[in-house]
């Protein structure tokens, strides 16, 4: 396990060998292409940063926790974050501001992409305006993955941030201590992207992209187990809604200007 721990890289974008054959990326350009994936959107962080997010309820979006911290490891104010569902070439299915958010207990923005942080690298956002399911149907979470699980990923990323890209088929390589490894194509901006698994005839969220390694011609992505974390985050979000954001433990409002509204994680490849 030591090897993979050393090569985790954050995939928030700022202004500044596979087990089986995987499929390439498909750009979801037209409305028909996007059908069924409308709940995946771009999480815009101020003026110069973004991640990927996904609706799990009309007013709740999952993304990576490291996305909501700036370079100084300070929490980004919720009022400069915007979720844009199904964004493609300037057109959105729907969009909303963010009223508040919570991050998984124990997540440390100063610790970087350590294994302990990857398994906690989840944030849950409460939208100011719910997005009707008729426009973007939220996804449910998947259960425990099966051995050899095949997955897919929908994400925004560097040089492909104007529309989502869908990797129809890639694989779960391993799962250990609440962390998963995938041979999926990721890049800066893919942080928070949902990793989907089929459960019967339905597509469900198995994990979120936390980080990855794309050096040497082979892509690796890393994510976390979600069910217990998301259950806790929903409780925390309900509690946060009953008090001012400034009173939330671990959060403080900051002034963000220029290109500072980006993640504090480093992007250097291993």
CSV table of C-alpha atoms in Angstrom, one decimal:
chain,number,residue,atom,x,y,z
A,1,UNK,CA,0.0,0.0,0.0
A,2,UNK,CA,2.9,2.4,0.5
A,3,UNK,CA,3.3,3.0,-3.3
A,4,UNK,CA,-0.1,4.4,-3.9
A,5,UNK,CA,0.0,6.6,-0.8
A,6,UNK,CA,3.0,8.4,-2.2
A,7,UNK,CA,1.5,9.3,-5.5
A,8,UNK,CA,-1.8,10.9,-4.6
A,9,UNK,CA,-2.3,14.3,-6.4
A,10,UNK,CA,-5.2,16.8,-5.9
A,11,UNK,CA,-7.3,17.4,-8.9
A,12,UNK,CA,-9.0,20.8,-8.3
A,13,UNK,CA,-8.2,23.1,-11.2
A,14,UNK,CA,-7.0,26.7,-10.5
A,15,UNK,CA,-5.8,29.6,-12.6
A,16,UNK,CA,-2.4,29.2,-11.6
A,17,UNK,CA,-1.1,-0.8,-16.3
A,18,UNK,CA,-4.9,-1.3,-16.1
A,19,UNK,CA,-6.5,-4.5,-15.2
A,20,UNK,CA,-8.7,-4.4,-18.2
A,21,UNK,CA,-9.1,-2.2,-21.3
A,22,UNK,CA,-10.7,1.1,-20.5
A,23,UNK,CA,-12.8,3.3,-22.8
A,24,UNK,CA,-11.9,6.8,-24.0
A,25,UNK,CA,-13.5,10.0,-23.0
A,26,UNK,CA,-16.8,11.1,-24.7
A,27,UNK,CA,-17.6,14.8,-24.7
A,28,UNK,CA,-21.2,15.3,-23.7
A,29,UNK,CA,-21.9,18.2,-26.1
A,30,UNK,CA,-25.5,17.9,-27.1
A,31,UNK,CA,-28.6,17.8,-24.9
A,32,UNK,CA,-29.2,14.2,-26.0
A,33,UNK,CA,-25.7,13.3,-25.0
A,34,UNK,CA,-26.3,14.7,-21.6
A,35,UNK,CA,-29.5,12.8,-21.0
A,36,UNK,CA,-29.3,11.0,-17.6
A,37,UNK,CA,-26.2,12.9,-16.5
A,38,UNK,CA,-27.8,16.3,-15.8
A,39,UNK,CA,-27.1,16.0,-12.1
A,40,UNK,CA,-23.4,16.2,-12.7
A,41,UNK,CA,-22.2,19.8,-12.8
A,42,UNK,CA,-19.3,22.1,-12.4
A,43,UNK,CA,-18.7,23.6,-9.0
A,44,UNK,CA,-17.3,27.1,-9.6
A,45,UNK,CA,-15.1,28.4,-6.8
A,46,UNK,CA,-15.0,32.2,-7.1
A,47,UNK,CA,-13.6,33.5,-10.3
A,48,UNK,CA,-10.8,31.2,-11.2
A,49,UNK,CA,-11.3,27.7,-9.8
A,50,UNK,CA,-13.6,24.8,-10.2
A,51,UNK,CA,-14.2,21.2,-9.3
A,52,UNK,CA,-16.9,18.7,-10.3
A,53,UNK,CA,-19.9,18.0,-8.2
A,54,UNK,CA,-23.1,15.8,-8.3
A,55,UNK,CA,-26.6,16.2,-6.9
A,56,UNK,CA,-27.7,13.6,-4.4
A,57,UNK,CA,-30.9,15.6,-3.5
A,58,UNK,CA,-32.5,18.6,-5.2
A,59,UNK,CA,-30.7,20.9,-2.7
A,60,UNK,CA,-27.6,18.8,-1.9
A,61,UNK,CA,-24.3,18.5,-3.9
A,62,UNK,CA,-21.4,16.2,-3.2
A,63,UNK,CA,-17.9,17.2,-4.1
A,64,UNK,CA,-14.3,16.8,-2.7
A,65,UNK,CA,-13.5,18.5,0.6
A,66,UNK,CA,-10.2,19.9,-0.6
A,67,UNK,CA,-12.2,21.9,-3.2
A,68,UNK,CA,-13.6,24.2,-0.6
A,69,UNK,CA,-10.3,25.4,0.9
A,70,UNK,CA,-8.0,28.0,-0.6
A,71,UNK,CA,-4.3,27.9,-0.9
A,72,UNK,CA,-3.9,29.0,2.7
A,73,UNK,CA,-6.1,26.1,3.8
A,74,UNK,CA,-8.9,28.5,4.7
A,75,UNK,CA,-12.5,27.6,4.1
A,76,UNK,CA,-13.8,29.3,1.0
A,77,UNK,CA,-17.0,31.4,1.7
A,78,UNK,CA,-20.1,29.6,0.5
A,79,UNK,CA,-21.4,32.8,-1.2
A,80,UNK,CA,-18.7,32.7,-3.9
A,81,UNK,CA,-19.4,29.0,-4.8
A,82,UNK,CA,-21.9,28.1,-7.5
A,83,UNK,CA,-23.1,24.8,-8.8
A,84,UNK,CA,-23.9,24.6,-12.5
A,85,UNK,CA,-25.8,21.4,-13.3
A,86,UNK,CA,-25.1,20.0,-16.8
A,87,UNK,CA,-23.0,22.9,-17.9
A,88,UNK,CA,-21.9,22.6,-21.5
A,89,UNK,CA,-20.6,25.4,-23.7
A,90,UNK,CA,-22.1,28.1,-21.6
A,91,UNK,CA,-25.6,26.5,-21.3
A,92,UNK,CA,-26.8,24.9,-18.1
A,93,UNK,CA,-29.6,22.7,-17.2
A,94,UNK,CA,-30.0,24.6,-13.9
A,95,UNK,CA,-27.7,26.4,-11.5
A,96,UNK,CA,-27.7,27.6,-7.9
A,97,UNK,CA,-25.6,29.3,-5.3
A,98,UNK,CA,-24.5,27.5,-2.1
A,99,UNK,CA,-26.0,28.5,1.2
A,100,UNK,CA,-23.6,26.5,3.4
A,101,UNK,CA,-21.5,23.3,3.3
A,102,UNK,CA,-19.9,20.8,5.7
A,103,UNK,CA,-16.8,18.6,5.3
A,104,UNK,CA,-16.2,15.2,6.6
A,105,UNK,CA,-15.0,15.1,10.3
A,106,UNK,CA,-11.3,14.7,10.5
A,107,UNK,CA,-10.5,16.1,7.1
A,108,UNK,CA,-7.4,18.3,7.3
A,109,UNK,CA,-6.7,20.7,4.4
A,110,UNK,CA,-3.1,21.1,5.5
A,111,UNK,CA,-2.4,17.4,5.4
A,112,UNK,CA,-2.6,17.1,1.6
A,113,UNK,CA,-3.5,13.9,-0.2
A,114,UNK,CA,-2.6,11.4,2.5
A,115,UNK,CA,-4.5,8.2,2.7
A,116,UNK,CA,-6.2,9.4,5.9
A,117,UNK,CA,-7.4,12.5,4.1
A,118,UNK,CA,-8.5,10.7,0.9
A,119,UNK,CA,-11.0,8.6,2.9
A,120,UNK,CA,-12.4,11.9,4.4
A,121,UNK,CA,-12.2,14.0,1.3
A,122,UNK,CA,-15.9,14.7,0.9
A,123,UNK,CA,-17.9,17.9,1.3
A,124,UNK,CA,-21.7,18.2,1.2
A,125,UNK,CA,-23.2,21.5,-0.1
A,126,UNK,CA,-26.7,22.9,0.6
A,127,UNK,CA,-27.9,24.9,-2.4
A,128,UNK,CA,-29.7,28.2,-2.0
A,129,UNK,CA,-32.3,27.1,-4.6
A,130,UNK,CA,-33.2,23.4,-5.0
A,131,UNK,CA,-32.9,22.1,-8.5
A,132,UNK,CA,-36.1,20.2,-9.5
A,133,UNK,CA,-35.6,16.5,-10.1
A,134,UNK,CA,-37.5,17.0,-13.4
A,135,UNK,CA,-34.5,18.9,-14.6
A,136,UNK,CA,-31.7,17.0,-13.0
A,137,UNK,CA,-32.6,13.8,-11.2
A,138,UNK,CA,-30.3,13.3,-8.2
A,139,UNK,CA,-28.2,10.1,-7.9
A,140,UNK,CA,-28.4,7.6,-5.1
A,141,UNK,CA,-25.3,6.0,-3.5
A,142,UNK,CA,-24.1,2.5,-4.4
A,143,UNK,CA,-23.6,-0.3,-2.0
A,144,UNK,CA,-20.3,-2.2,-1.4
A,145,UNK,CA,-18.6,-2.8,-4.8
A,146,UNK,CA,-18.3,-6.3,-6.2
A,147,UNK,CA,-14.8,-7.7,-7.0
A,148,UNK,CA,-13.8,-6.6,-10.4
A,149,UNK,CA,-16.4,-3.8,-10.4
A,150,UNK,CA,-16.6,-1.9,-13.7
A,151,UNK,CA,-17.3,1.8,-13.2
A,152,UNK,CA,-17.7,5.1,-15.2
A,153,UNK,CA,-16.8,8.7,-14.5
A,154,UNK,CA,-18.4,12.0,-15.6
A,155,UNK,CA,-16.2,15.0,-14.9
A,156,UNK,CA,-14.9,18.4,-16.0
A,157,UNK,CA,-11.2,18.9,-16.3
A,158,UNK,CA,-8.3,20.9,-17.6
A,159,UNK,CA,-8.7,21.6,-21.3
A,160,UNK,CA,-12.2,20.1,-21.2
A,161,UNK,CA,-13.9,22.4,-18.7
A,162,UNK,CA,-16.6,23.7,-21.0
A,163,UNK,CA,-18.6,20.4,-21.1
A,164,UNK,CA,-18.6,17.2,-19.1
A,165,UNK,CA,-16.6,14.2,-20.3
A,166,UNK,CA,-17.8,10.7,-19.8
A,167,UNK,CA,-15.5,7.7,-19.5
A,168,UNK,CA,-18.0,4.9,-20.1
A,169,UNK,CA,-15.9,2.1,-18.8
A,170,UNK,CA,-12.9,1.8,-16.4
A,171,UNK,CA,-12.3,-0.4,-13.4
A,172,UNK,CA,-12.0,-0.7,-9.7
A,173,UNK,CA,-8.4,-1.9,-9.1
A,174,UNK,CA,-8.5,-2.3,-5.3
A,175,UNK,CA,-10.3,-1.3,-2.1
A,176,UNK,CA,-8.7,-1.1,1.3
A,177,UNK,CA,-9.4,0.7,4.6
A,178,UNK,CA,-12.1,3.0,3.1
A,179,UNK,CA,-10.0,4.0,0.0
A,180,UNK,CA,-10.4,2.8,-3.6
A,181,UNK,CA,-8.2,2.9,-6.6
A,182,UNK,CA,-9.4,3.1,-10.2
A,183,UNK,CA,-7.8,3.0,-13.7
A,184,UNK,CA,-10.0,6.0,-14.8
A,185,UNK,CA,-8.8,9.0,-16.7
A,186,UNK,CA,-8.6,12.0,-14.5
A,187,UNK,CA,-7.0,15.4,-14.6
A,188,UNK,CA,-7.0,18.8,-12.8
A,189,UNK,CA,-10.6,19.8,-12.3
A,190,UNK,CA,-11.8,16.2,-11.8
A,191,UNK,CA,-11.9,16.5,-8.1
A,192,UNK,CA,-15.3,15.6,-6.7
A,193,UNK,CA,-16.4,13.8,-9.9
A,194,UNK,CA,-18.7,10.9,-9.2
A,195,UNK,CA,-17.5,7.4,-9.9
A,196,UNK,CA,-20.6,5.5,-11.0
A,197,UNK,CA,-21.4,1.8,-10.7
A,198,UNK,CA,-24.4,-0.1,-12.1
A,199,UNK,CA,-26.7,-1.7,-9.6
A,200,UNK,CA,-29.1,-3.8,-11.6
A,201,UNK,CA,-30.4,-1.4,-14.2
A,202,UNK,CA,-29.6,1.7,-12.2
A,203,UNK,CA,-26.5,3.9,-12.1
A,204,UNK,CA,-25.4,4.9,-8.6
A,205,UNK,CA,-22.5,6.8,-7.0
A,206,UNK,CA,-19.8,4.5,-5.8
A,207,UNK,CA,-17.2,7.0,-4.9
A,208,UNK,CA,-15.9,10.5,-5.6
A,209,UNK,CA,-12.6,11.4,-7.3
A,210,UNK,CA,-10.2,12.7,-4.6
A,211,UNK,CA,-6.9,12.6,-6.5
A,212,UNK,CA,-4.9,10.8,-9.0
A,213,UNK,CA,-1.7,10.1,-11.0
A,214,UNK,CA,-1.6,10.4,-14.7
A,215,UNK,CA,2.2,10.2,-15.3
A,216,UNK,CA,3.7,7.6,-17.5
A,217,UNK,CA,0.7,7.2,-19.8
A,218,UNK,CA,-1.4,5.3,-17.3
A,219,UNK,CA,-4.1,7.1,-15.3
A,220,UNK,CA,-5.0,6.2,-11.7
A,221,UNK,CA,-7.7,7.8,-9.7
A,222,UNK,CA,-8.4,7.5,-6.0
A,223,UNK,CA,-11.6,7.8,-4.1
A,224,UNK,CA,-13.3,6.8,-0.8
A,225,UNK,CA,-16.2,4.8,0.6
A,226,UNK,CA,-19.2,7.0,0.8
A,227,UNK,CA,-22.3,5.6,2.7
A,228,UNK,CA,-21.2,6.3,6.3
A,229,UNK,CA,-19.6,9.6,5.5
A,230,UNK,CA,-22.6,10.9,3.6
A,231,UNK,CA,-25.0,9.9,6.4
A,232,UNK,CA,-22.9,11.8,8.9
A,233,UNK,CA,-22.6,14.8,6.6
A,234,UNK,CA,-26.3,15.0,6.1
A,235,UNK,CA,-26.8,15.2,9.9
A,236,UNK,CA,-24.1,17.8,10.1
A,237,UNK,CA,-25.7,19.9,7.4
A,238,UNK,CA,-29.0,19.8,9.1
A,239,UNK,CA,-27.3,21.0,12.3
A,240,UNK,CA,-25.4,23.7,10.4
A,241,UNK,CA,-28.7,25.0,8.9
A,242,UNK,CA,-29.9,25.9,12.4
A,243,UNK,CA,-27.1,28.2,13.2
A,244,UNK,CA,-25.0,30.9,11.4
A,245,UNK,CA,-22.2,29.6,9.1
A,246,UNK,CA,-19.6,31.5,11.2
A,247,UNK,CA,-20.5,29.4,14.2
A,248,UNK,CA,-19.8,26.1,12.5
A,249,UNK,CA,-16.7,24.5,14.1
A,250,UNK,CA,-13.8,24.5,11.7
A,251,UNK,CA,-15.1,27.1,9.4
A,252,UNK,CA,-14.3,30.8,9.1
A,253,UNK,CA,-15.3,33.4,6.4
A,254,UNK,CA,-12.4,34.8,4.4
A,255,UNK,CA,-11.9,37.5,1.9
A,256,UNK,CA,-11.0,36.1,-1.4
A,257,UNK,CA,-9.7,38.1,-4.3
A,258,UNK,CA,-8.0,37.6,-7.6
A,259,UNK,CA,-7.3,33.9,-8.2
A,260,UNK,CA,-7.2,33.0,-4.5
A,261,UNK,CA,-10.5,31.1,-4.6
A,262,UNK,CA,-8.8,27.8,-5.4
A,263,UNK,CA,-7.7,24.7,-3.5
A,264,UNK,CA,-4.6,24.8,-1.4
A,265,UNK,CA,-3.4,21.4,-2.7
A,266,UNK,CA,-0.3,21.1,-4.8
A,267,UNK,CA,-0.5,19.7,-8.3
A,268,UNK,CA,3.1,18.5,-8.8
A,269,UNK,CA,3.2,15.1,-10.3
A,270,UNK,CA,5.1,12.4,-8.5
